[in-house]
C-alpha cells in the first residue's frame, strides 16, 4: 500500500513538472527558462526534479515527446474519421498543419526542438511520432495505384518538410487568411500526386528502392 502511494506521488510530481515546464517553454522559450523557475512553478524541490530528469534538456525532451504525441493523435483521429485511404491522407496532412499552427506547439516542436536536441535526435523523434505514419500512408496509396509508383522515403520527407516549413511561416503571419490559403495550397500539392489516366508507373523507380 505504501509503495503504491509513493508511486502515485512520484507520478503526480512528474506530471506537474511536465505541465509547468511545457507552459514555461511555450511562453518564454527554452533558453529563457531555468530549473529554478520550473521547480517553483511545479511546487517541488530540485531534488524531486532530479529524481525524474538529469537536466533541463531532459525535461524539454520529455515535453517535446508529449507535444509530438498529441499532434500525432490529432492526425490519426482526423484520418480515422474517413474510410477512403486518399481521404485519410489528405485529412491527416491538413490536421497536422492545423495542429502545428498552435503557437505553443510551434515554439516547442518546430523552433526549440531542433535547436535544443540537435537535428539528428529531433528527426528521430519526429519519425517515431508522425513521419512514419505519413510514409506508411503513402506506401499504401502507391501499392493501390492511387499515387504513381516511386520511392516512398523521398516523397515522405519532402511532404513532411513542406508542412513543417509552412507551419513555421504561419507562426510569423499576421493575416488570418494565410492559414486557409496554405491549406488550399497543400490540397493542390497532394492532389498533384494522384495518378492520371491509369498511369501508375514512375520511370526509373522500383519498389525495391523504397525505404
Coordinates of N, CA and C in Angstrom, one line a residue:
X1 N 0.8 -1.2 0.0 CA 0.0 0.0 0.0 C 0.9 1.3 0.0
X2 N 1.9 1.2 0.9 CA 2.8 2.4 1.0 C 3.5 2.6 -0.3
X3 N 4.0 1.5 -1.0 CA 4.7 1.7 -2.2 C 3.8 2.2 -3.3
X4 N 2.5 1.8 -3.3 CA 1.5 2.3 -4.3 C 1.3 3.8 -4.1
X5 N 1.2 4.3 -2.9 CA 1.0 5.7 -2.6 C 2.2 6.5 -3.1
X6 N 3.4 6.0 -2.8 CA 4.7 6.7 -3.2 C 4.8 6.7 -4.7
X7 N 4.4 5.7 -5.4 CA 4.4 5.6 -6.9 C 3.5 6.7 -7.4
X8 N 2.3 6.8 -6.8 CA 1.3 7.8 -7.3 C 1.9 9.2 -7.1
X9 N 2.5 9.4 -5.9 CA 3.1 10.7 -5.6 C 4.2 11.1 -6.6
X10 N 5.0 10.1 -6.9 CA 6.1 10.4 -7.9 C 5.6 10.7 -9.2
X11 N 4.5 10.0 -9.6 CA 3.9 10.2 -10.9 C 3.2 11.6 -11.0
X12 N 2.6 12.0 -9.9 CA 2.0 13.3 -9.8 C 3.1 14.4 -9.9
X13 N 4.2 14.2 -9.2 CA 5.3 15.1 -9.3 C 5.8 15.2 -10.7
X14 N 6.0 14.1 -11.4 CA 6.5 14.1 -12.8 C 5.5 14.8 -13.7
X15 N 4.2 14.6 -13.5 CA 3.2 15.3 -14.4 C 3.2 16.8 -14.1
X16 N 3.4 17.2 -12.8 CA 3.4 18.6 -12.5 C 4.6 19.3 -13.2
X17 N 5.7 18.6 -13.1 CA 7.0 19.1 -13.8 C 6.8 19.3 -15.3
X18 N 6.2 18.3 -15.9 CA 6.0 18.3 -17.3 C 4.9 19.4 -17.7
X19 N 3.9 19.5 -16.9 CA 2.8 20.5 -17.2 C 3.4 21.9 -17.1
X20 N 4.1 22.2 -16.0 CA 4.6 23.6 -15.8 C 5.8 23.9 -16.7
X21 N 6.6 22.9 -17.0 CA 7.7 23.1 -17.9 C 7.2 23.4 -19.3
X22 N 6.2 22.7 -19.7 CA 5.6 22.9 -21.0 C 5.1 24.4 -21.1
X23 N 4.4 24.8 -20.1 CA 3.9 26.2 -20.1 C 5.0 27.2 -20.2
X24 N 6.0 27.0 -19.4 CA 7.2 27.9 -19.4 C 7.9 27.9 -20.7
X25 N 8.2 26.7 -21.3 CA 8.9 26.6 -22.5 C 8.1 27.3 -23.7
X26 N 6.8 27.0 -23.7 CA 5.9 27.6 -24.7 C 5.8 29.1 -24.6
X27 N 5.8 29.6 -23.4 CA 5.6 31.0 -23.2 C 6.9 31.8 -23.4
X28 N 8.0 31.3 -22.9 CA 9.3 32.1 -22.8 C 10.4 31.5 -23.8
X29 N 10.3 30.3 -24.2 CA 11.3 29.7 -25.0 C 12.3 28.9 -24.1
X30 N 12.9 27.9 -24.6 CA 13.8 27.1 -23.8 C 14.9 27.9 -23.1
X31 N 15.6 28.7 -23.9 CA 16.8 29.4 -23.4 C 16.5 30.3 -22.2
X32 N 15.3 30.8 -22.1 CA 14.9 31.8 -21.1 C 14.4 31.2 -19.8
X33 N 14.3 29.9 -19.8 CA 13.7 29.2 -18.7 C 14.8 28.5 -17.9
X34 N 14.8 28.7 -16.6 CA 15.8 28.0 -15.7 C 15.1 26.9 -14.9
X35 N 15.9 26.0 -14.3 CA 15.4 24.9 -13.5 C 14.7 25.5 -12.3
X36 N 15.2 26.6 -11.7 CA 14.6 27.2 -10.6 C 13.2 27.6 -10.9
X37 N 12.9 28.2 -12.0 CA 11.5 28.5 -12.4 C 10.6 27.3 -12.5
X38 N 11.2 26.2 -13.1 CA 10.4 25.0 -13.2 C 10.0 24.4 -11.9
X39 N 10.9 24.3 -11.0 CA 10.6 23.7 -9.7 C 9.7 24.6 -8.9
X40 N 9.8 25.9 -9.0 CA 9.0 26.8 -8.3 C 7.5 26.8 -8.8
X41 N 7.4 26.7 -10.1 CA 6.1 26.7 -10.7 C 5.4 25.3 -10.4
X42 N 6.2 24.3 -10.4 CA 5.6 22.9 -10.1 C 5.4 22.7 -8.6
X43 N 6.0 23.6 -7.8 CA 5.8 23.4 -6.3 C 6.6 22.2 -5.8
X44 N 7.7 21.9 -6.4 CA 8.6 20.8 -5.9 C 10.0 21.3 -5.6
X45 N 10.8 20.4 -5.2 CA 12.2 20.8 -4.9 C 13.1 20.4 -6.1
X46 N 14.3 20.9 -6.2 CA 15.2 20.5 -7.2 C 15.5 19.0 -7.1
X47 N 15.6 18.5 -5.9 CA 15.9 17.1 -5.7 C 14.8 16.2 -6.3
X48 N 13.5 16.7 -6.2 CA 12.4 15.9 -6.8 C 12.5 16.0 -8.3
X49 N 13.0 17.1 -8.9 CA 13.1 17.2 -10.3 C 14.2 16.2 -10.8
X50 N 15.4 16.2 -10.1 CA 16.5 15.4 -10.5 C 16.2 13.9 -10.3
X51 N 15.2 13.6 -9.5 CA 14.8 12.2 -9.4 C 14.2 11.7 -10.7
X52 N 13.6 12.6 -11.5 CA 13.0 12.2 -12.7 C 13.8 12.6 -14.0
X53 N 14.5 13.7 -13.9 CA 15.3 14.2 -15.0 C 16.6 14.6 -14.6
X54 N 17.6 14.3 -15.4 CA 19.0 14.7 -15.0 C 19.5 16.1 -15.5
X55 N 18.6 16.8 -16.3 CA 19.0 18.1 -16.8 C 17.7 18.8 -17.4
X56 N 17.9 20.1 -17.6 CA 16.8 20.8 -18.3 C 16.5 20.3 -19.6
X57 N 17.6 19.9 -20.4 CA 17.4 19.3 -21.7 C 16.5 18.0 -21.6
X58 N 16.7 17.2 -20.6 CA 15.9 16.0 -20.4 C 14.5 16.3 -20.2
X59 N 14.2 17.4 -19.4 CA 12.9 17.8 -19.2 C 12.2 18.2 -20.5
X60 N 13.0 19.0 -21.3 CA 12.5 19.5 -22.5 C 12.2 18.3 -23.5
X61 N 13.1 17.4 -23.5 CA 12.9 16.2 -24.4 C 11.5 15.5 -24.1
X62 N 11.3 15.4 -22.8 CA 10.0 14.7 -22.4 C 8.8 15.6 -22.8
X63 N 8.9 16.9 -22.6 CA 7.8 17.8 -23.0 C 7.6 17.7 -24.6
X64 N 8.7 17.7 -25.3 CA 8.6 17.6 -26.8 C 8.0 16.3 -27.2
X65 N 8.4 15.2 -26.5 CA 7.8 13.9 -26.9 C 6.3 13.9 -26.6
X66 N 5.9 14.6 -25.6 CA 4.4 14.7 -25.3 C 3.7 15.5 -26.4
X67 N 4.3 16.7 -26.7 CA 3.7 17.5 -27.7 C 3.6 16.8 -29.1
X68 N 4.7 16.2 -29.5 CA 4.7 15.4 -30.7 C 3.6 14.3 -30.7
X69 N 3.5 13.7 -29.6 CA 2.5 12.6 -29.4 C 1.0 13.1 -29.6
X70 N 0.8 14.3 -29.0 CA -0.5 14.9 -29.1 C -0.9 15.3 -30.5
X71 N 0.1 15.9 -31.2 CA -0.1 16.2 -32.6 C -0.4 15.0 -33.4
X72 N 0.4 13.9 -33.2 CA 0.2 12.7 -33.9 C -1.2 12.1 -33.6
X73 N -1.7 12.2 -32.4 CA -3.0 11.7 -32.1 C -4.1 12.5 -32.9
X74 N -3.9 13.8 -33.0 CA -4.9 14.5 -33.8 C -4.9 14.1 -35.3
X75 N -3.7 13.9 -35.8 CA -3.6 13.4 -37.2 C -4.3 12.1 -37.4
X76 N -4.0 11.2 -36.5 CA -4.6 9.8 -36.6 C -6.1 9.9 -36.5
X77 N -6.6 10.7 -35.5 CA -8.0 10.9 -35.3 C -8.7 11.4 -36.6
X78 N -8.1 12.4 -37.2 CA -8.6 13.0 -38.4 C -8.6 12.0 -39.6
X79 N -7.6 11.2 -39.7 CA -7.5 10.2 -40.7 C -8.5 9.1 -40.5
X80 N -8.6 8.7 -39.3 CA -9.6 7.6 -38.9 C -11.0 7.9 -39.1
X81 N -11.3 9.2 -39.3 CA -12.7 9.6 -39.5 C -13.2 9.3 -40.9
X82 N -12.2 8.8 -41.7 CA -12.6 8.5 -43.1 C -12.2 7.1 -43.4
X83 N -13.0 6.5 -44.4 CA -12.7 5.1 -44.8 C -11.8 5.0 -46.0
X84 N -11.9 6.1 -46.9 CA -11.1 6.1 -48.1 C -9.7 6.4 -47.8
X85 N -8.7 5.6 -48.3 CA -7.3 5.9 -48.0 C -6.8 7.3 -48.4
X86 N -7.3 7.7 -49.6 CA -6.8 9.0 -50.0 C -7.4 10.1 -49.1
X87 N -8.6 10.0 -48.7 CA -9.2 11.0 -47.8 C -8.5 10.9 -46.4
X88 N -8.1 9.8 -46.0 CA -7.3 9.6 -44.8 C -6.0 10.4 -44.9
X89 N -5.3 10.3 -46.0 CA -4.0 11.0 -46.2 C -4.3 12.5 -46.1
X90 N -5.2 13.0 -46.9 CA -5.4 14.5 -47.0 C -5.9 15.0 -45.7
X91 N -6.8 14.3 -45.0 CA -7.3 14.8 -43.7 C -6.2 14.8 -42.7
X92 N -5.4 13.8 -42.7 CA -4.3 13.7 -41.7 C -3.3 14.9 -41.9
X93 N -2.9 15.1 -43.2 CA -2.0 16.2 -43.5 C -2.6 17.6 -43.1
X94 N -3.8 17.8 -43.4 CA -4.5 19.1 -43.0 C -4.5 19.2 -41.5
X95 N -4.8 18.1 -40.8 CA -4.8 18.1 -39.3 C -3.5 18.4 -38.8
X96 N -2.4 17.9 -39.4 CA -1.0 18.2 -38.9 C -0.8 19.7 -39.1
X97 N -1.1 20.2 -40.2 CA -0.9 21.7 -40.4 C -1.6 22.5 -39.4
X98 N -2.9 22.2 -39.2 CA -3.7 23.0 -38.3 C -3.2 22.9 -36.8
X99 N -2.8 21.7 -36.4 CA -2.3 21.5 -35.1 C -1.0 22.2 -34.9
X100 N -0.1 22.2 -35.9 CA 1.2 22.8 -35.8 C 1.2 24.3 -35.8
X101 N 0.0 24.9 -36.1 CA 0.0 26.4 -36.1 C -0.3 26.9 -34.7
X102 N -0.6 26.0 -33.8 CA -0.7 26.4 -32.4 C 0.7 27.0 -32.0
X103 N 0.7 28.3 -31.5 CA 2.0 28.9 -31.1 C 2.8 28.1 -30.1
X104 N 2.2 27.4 -29.2 CA 2.9 26.7 -28.2 C 3.5 25.4 -28.8
X105 N 2.8 24.8 -29.8 CA 3.3 23.7 -30.5 C 4.5 24.1 -31.4
X106 N 4.4 25.2 -32.1 CA 5.4 25.7 -32.9 C 6.7 26.0 -32.1
X107 N 6.6 26.6 -31.0 CA 7.8 27.0 -30.2 C 8.5 25.8 -29.7
X108 N 7.8 24.8 -29.2 CA 8.4 23.6 -28.6 C 8.8 22.6 -29.7
X109 N 7.9 22.3 -30.7 CA 8.2 21.2 -31.6 C 9.0 21.6 -32.8
X110 N 8.8 22.9 -33.3 CA 9.5 23.2 -34.6 C 10.6 24.2 -34.4
X111 N 10.6 25.0 -33.4 CA 11.6 26.1 -33.2 C 12.7 25.6 -32.2
X112 N 12.3 25.3 -31.0 CA 13.3 24.9 -30.0 C 13.7 23.5 -30.1
X113 N 12.8 22.6 -30.6 CA 13.2 21.2 -30.6 C 14.5 20.9 -31.3
X114 N 14.6 21.3 -32.6 CA 15.9 21.0 -33.3 C 17.1 21.7 -32.7
X115 N 16.9 22.9 -32.2 CA 18.0 23.7 -31.6 C 18.5 23.1 -30.3
X116 N 17.6 22.6 -29.5 CA 18.0 22.1 -28.2 C 18.5 20.7 -28.3
X117 N 17.9 19.8 -29.0 CA 18.3 18.4 -29.0 C 19.2 18.1 -30.2
X118 N 19.3 18.9 -31.1 CA 20.1 18.6 -32.3 C 19.2 18.0 -33.4
X119 N 19.6 18.3 -34.6 CA 18.8 17.9 -35.8 C 18.6 16.4 -35.8
X120 N 19.6 15.6 -35.6 CA 19.5 14.1 -35.7 C 18.5 13.6 -34.7
X121 N 18.6 14.0 -33.4 CA 17.7 13.4 -32.4 C 16.3 13.9 -32.7
X122 N 16.2 15.2 -33.1 CA 14.8 15.7 -33.3 C 14.2 15.0 -34.5
X123 N 14.9 14.7 -35.5 CA 14.4 14.0 -36.7 C 13.9 12.5 -36.3
X124 N 14.7 11.9 -35.4 CA 14.4 10.6 -34.9 C 13.1 10.6 -34.2
X125 N 12.9 11.6 -33.3 CA 11.6 11.7 -32.6 C 10.5 12.0 -33.5
X126 N 10.7 12.9 -34.5 CA 9.6 13.2 -35.4 C 9.2 12.0 -36.2
X127 N 10.2 11.2 -36.6 CA 10.0 10.0 -37.3 C 9.1 9.0 -36.5
X128 N 9.4 8.9 -35.2 CA 8.7 8.0 -34.4 C 7.3 8.5 -34.1
X129 N 7.1 9.8 -34.1 CA 5.8 10.4 -33.7 C 4.8 10.4 -34.9
X130 N 5.3 10.9 -36.0 CA 4.3 11.1 -37.1 C 4.8 10.8 -38.5
X131 N 6.1 11.0 -38.8 CA 6.6 10.8 -40.1 C 6.5 9.4 -40.6
X132 N 6.6 8.4 -39.7 CA 6.4 7.0 -40.0 C 5.0 6.8 -40.5
X133 N 4.0 7.4 -39.9 CA 2.6 7.2 -40.3 C 2.4 7.8 -41.7
X134 N 3.0 8.9 -42.0 CA 2.9 9.5 -43.3 C 3.5 8.6 -44.4
X135 N 4.7 8.0 -44.1 CA 5.3 7.1 -45.0 C 4.5 5.9 -45.3
X136 N 3.9 5.4 -44.2 CA 3.0 4.2 -44.4 C 1.8 4.5 -45.2
X137 N 1.2 5.6 -45.0 CA 0.0 6.0 -45.8 C 0.4 6.2 -47.3
X138 N 1.5 6.8 -47.5 CA 1.9 7.0 -48.9 C 2.2 5.6 -49.6
X139 N 2.9 4.7 -48.8 CA 3.2 3.4 -49.4 C 2.0 2.6 -49.8
X140 N 0.9 2.7 -48.9 CA -0.3 2.0 -49.2 C -1.0 2.6 -50.5
X141 N -1.0 3.9 -50.6 CA -1.6 4.5 -51.8 C -0.8 4.2 -53.1
X142 N 0.5 4.1 -53.0 CA 1.3 3.7 -54.1 C 1.0 2.2 -54.5
X143 N 0.9 1.4 -53.5 CA 0.5 0.0 -53.8 C -0.8 -0.1 -54.4
X144 N -1.8 0.7 -54.1 CA -3.1 0.7 -54.6 C -3.2 1.4 -56.0
X145 N -2.1 2.0 -56.4 CA -2.1 2.7 -57.7 C -2.7 4.1 -57.7
X146 N -3.0 4.6 -56.5 CA -3.6 6.0 -56.4 C -2.5 7.0 -56.6
X147 N -1.3 6.7 -56.1 CA -0.1 7.6 -56.4 C 0.8 6.8 -57.3
X148 N 1.4 7.5 -58.3 CA 2.4 6.8 -59.2 C 3.5 6.1 -58.5
X149 N 3.9 5.0 -59.0 CA 5.0 4.2 -58.5 C 6.3 5.0 -58.3
X150 N 6.8 5.1 -57.1 CA 8.0 5.8 -56.9 C 8.5 5.4 -55.5
X151 N 9.8 5.8 -55.2 CA 10.3 5.5 -53.8 C 9.5 6.3 -52.8
X152 N 9.3 5.7 -51.6 CA 8.4 6.3 -50.6 C 9.2 7.3 -49.8
X153 N 10.4 7.0 -49.4 CA 11.2 7.8 -48.5 C 11.4 9.3 -48.9
X154 N 11.8 9.5 -50.2 CA 12.0 10.9 -50.6 C 10.7 11.7 -50.6
X155 N 9.6 11.0 -51.0 CA 8.3 11.7 -51.1 C 7.8 12.1 -49.7
X156 N 8.0 11.1 -48.8 CA 7.5 11.4 -47.4 C 8.3 12.5 -46.7
X157 N 9.6 12.6 -47.0 CA 10.4 13.6 -46.4 C 10.1 15.0 -47.0
X158 N 9.9 15.0 -48.3 CA 9.5 16.2 -49.0 C 8.2 16.8 -48.5
X159 N 7.2 15.9 -48.3 CA 5.9 16.4 -47.8 C 6.0 16.9 -46.3
X160 N 6.7 16.1 -45.5 CA 6.9 16.4 -44.1 C 7.6 17.7 -44.0
X161 N 8.7 17.9 -44.8 CA 9.5 19.2 -44.7 C 8.6 20.4 -45.1
X162 N 7.8 20.2 -46.2 CA 7.0 21.3 -46.7 C 6.0 21.7 -45.6
X163 N 5.4 20.7 -44.9 CA 4.4 21.0 -43.9 C 5.0 21.7 -42.7
X164 N 6.2 21.2 -42.3 CA 6.9 21.9 -41.2 C 7.2 23.3 -41.5
X165 N 7.7 23.5 -42.7 CA 8.1 24.9 -43.1 C 6.9 25.8 -43.2
X166 N 5.8 25.2 -43.7 CA 4.5 26.0 -43.8 C 4.1 26.4 -42.4
X167 N 4.2 25.5 -41.4 CA 3.8 25.8 -40.1 C 4.7 26.9 -39.4
X168 N 6.0 26.8 -39.7 CA 6.9 27.9 -39.2 C 6.6 29.2 -39.8
X169 N 6.3 29.2 -41.1 CA 5.9 30.5 -41.8 C 4.6 31.1 -41.2
X170 N 3.6 30.2 -41.0 CA 2.4 30.7 -40.4 C 2.6 31.3 -39.0
X171 N 3.6 30.8 -38.3 CA 3.9 31.4 -37.0 C 4.2 32.9 -37.0
X172 N 4.7 33.3 -38.1 CA 5.1 34.7 -38.3 C 4.1 35.5 -39.0
X173 N 3.0 34.9 -39.5 CA 2.0 35.6 -40.3 C 1.0 36.4 -39.4
X174 N 0.6 37.5 -39.9 CA -0.3 38.3 -39.2 C -1.7 38.4 -39.9
X175 N -1.8 37.7 -41.0 CA -3.0 37.6 -41.8 C -3.7 36.3 -41.5
X176 N -4.9 36.3 -40.9 CA -5.7 35.1 -40.6 C -6.0 34.3 -41.9
X177 N -6.0 34.9 -43.0 CA -6.4 34.2 -44.3 C -5.2 33.3 -44.7
X178 N -4.0 33.5 -44.2 CA -2.9 32.7 -44.7 C -3.1 31.3 -44.4
X179 N -3.7 30.9 -43.2 CA -3.9 29.5 -42.9 C -4.8 28.9 -44.0
X180 N -5.9 29.5 -44.3 CA -6.8 29.0 -45.4 C -6.0 28.9 -46.7
X181 N -5.3 29.9 -47.1 CA -4.5 29.8 -48.3 C -3.5 28.7 -48.3
X182 N -2.9 28.5 -47.2 CA -1.9 27.4 -47.1 C -2.6 26.0 -47.2
X183 N -3.7 25.9 -46.5 CA -4.5 24.6 -46.6 C -4.9 24.3 -48.1
X184 N -5.3 25.4 -48.8 CA -5.7 25.2 -50.2 C -4.5 24.8 -51.0
X185 N -3.3 25.4 -50.7 CA -2.1 25.1 -51.5 C -1.7 23.6 -51.1
X186 N -1.8 23.2 -49.9 CA -1.5 21.9 -49.5 C -2.4 20.9 -50.2
X187 N -3.7 21.2 -50.3 CA -4.6 20.3 -51.1 C -4.2 20.2 -52.5
X188 N -3.8 21.3 -53.1 CA -3.3 21.2 -54.5 C -2.1 20.4 -54.7
X189 N -1.1 20.5 -53.7 CA 0.1 19.8 -53.8 C -0.2 18.3 -53.7
X190 N -1.1 17.9 -52.7 CA -1.4 16.5 -52.6 C -2.1 16.0 -53.8
X191 N -3.1 16.7 -54.3 CA -3.8 16.3 -55.5 C -2.9 16.0 -56.7
X192 N -1.8 16.8 -56.8 CA -0.9 16.6 -57.9 C -0.2 15.3 -57.9
X193 N -0.2 14.6 -56.7 CA 0.4 13.3 -56.6 C -0.4 12.2 -57.2
X194 N -1.8 12.4 -57.3 CA -2.6 11.3 -57.8 C -2.4 10.9 -59.2
X195 N -2.4 9.6 -59.5 CA -2.2 9.1 -60.8 C -3.3 9.6 -61.8
X196 N -2.9 9.8 -63.0 CA -3.8 10.2 -64.0 C -3.9 9.2 -65.2
X197 N -5.1 9.0 -65.7 CA -5.3 8.1 -66.9 C -4.8 6.7 -66.7
X198 N -4.8 6.3 -65.4 CA -4.4 4.9 -65.1 C -2.9 4.7 -65.2
X199 N -2.1 5.7 -65.4 CA -0.7 5.6 -65.4 C -0.1 5.6 -64.0
X200 N 0.3 4.4 -63.6 CA 0.8 4.3 -62.2 C 2.3 4.0 -62.2
X201 N 3.0 4.3 -63.3 CA 4.4 3.9 -63.3 C 5.3 5.2 -63.3
X202 N 6.2 5.3 -62.5 CA 7.2 6.4 -62.5 C 8.5 5.9 -63.0
X203 N 8.9 6.4 -64.1 CA 10.2 5.9 -64.8 C 11.4 6.0 -63.8
X204 N 12.2 5.0 -63.9 CA 13.4 5.0 -63.1 C 13.2 4.5 -61.7
X205 N 11.9 4.2 -61.3 CA 11.6 3.8 -59.9 C 11.3 2.4 -59.9
X206 N 11.5 1.8 -58.7 CA 11.2 0.4 -58.5 C 10.8 0.2 -57.0
X207 N 10.0 -0.7 -56.7 CA 9.6 -1.0 -55.3 C 10.8 -1.3 -54.5
X208 N 11.8 -1.9 -55.1 CA 13.0 -2.3 -54.3 C 13.7 -1.1 -53.8
X209 N 13.4 0.1 -54.3 CA 14.2 1.3 -53.9 C 13.5 1.9 -52.7
X210 N 12.4 1.4 -52.2 CA 11.7 2.0 -51.1 C 12.5 1.8 -49.8
X211 N 12.4 2.8 -48.9 CA 12.9 2.6 -47.6 C 11.9 3.0 -46.5

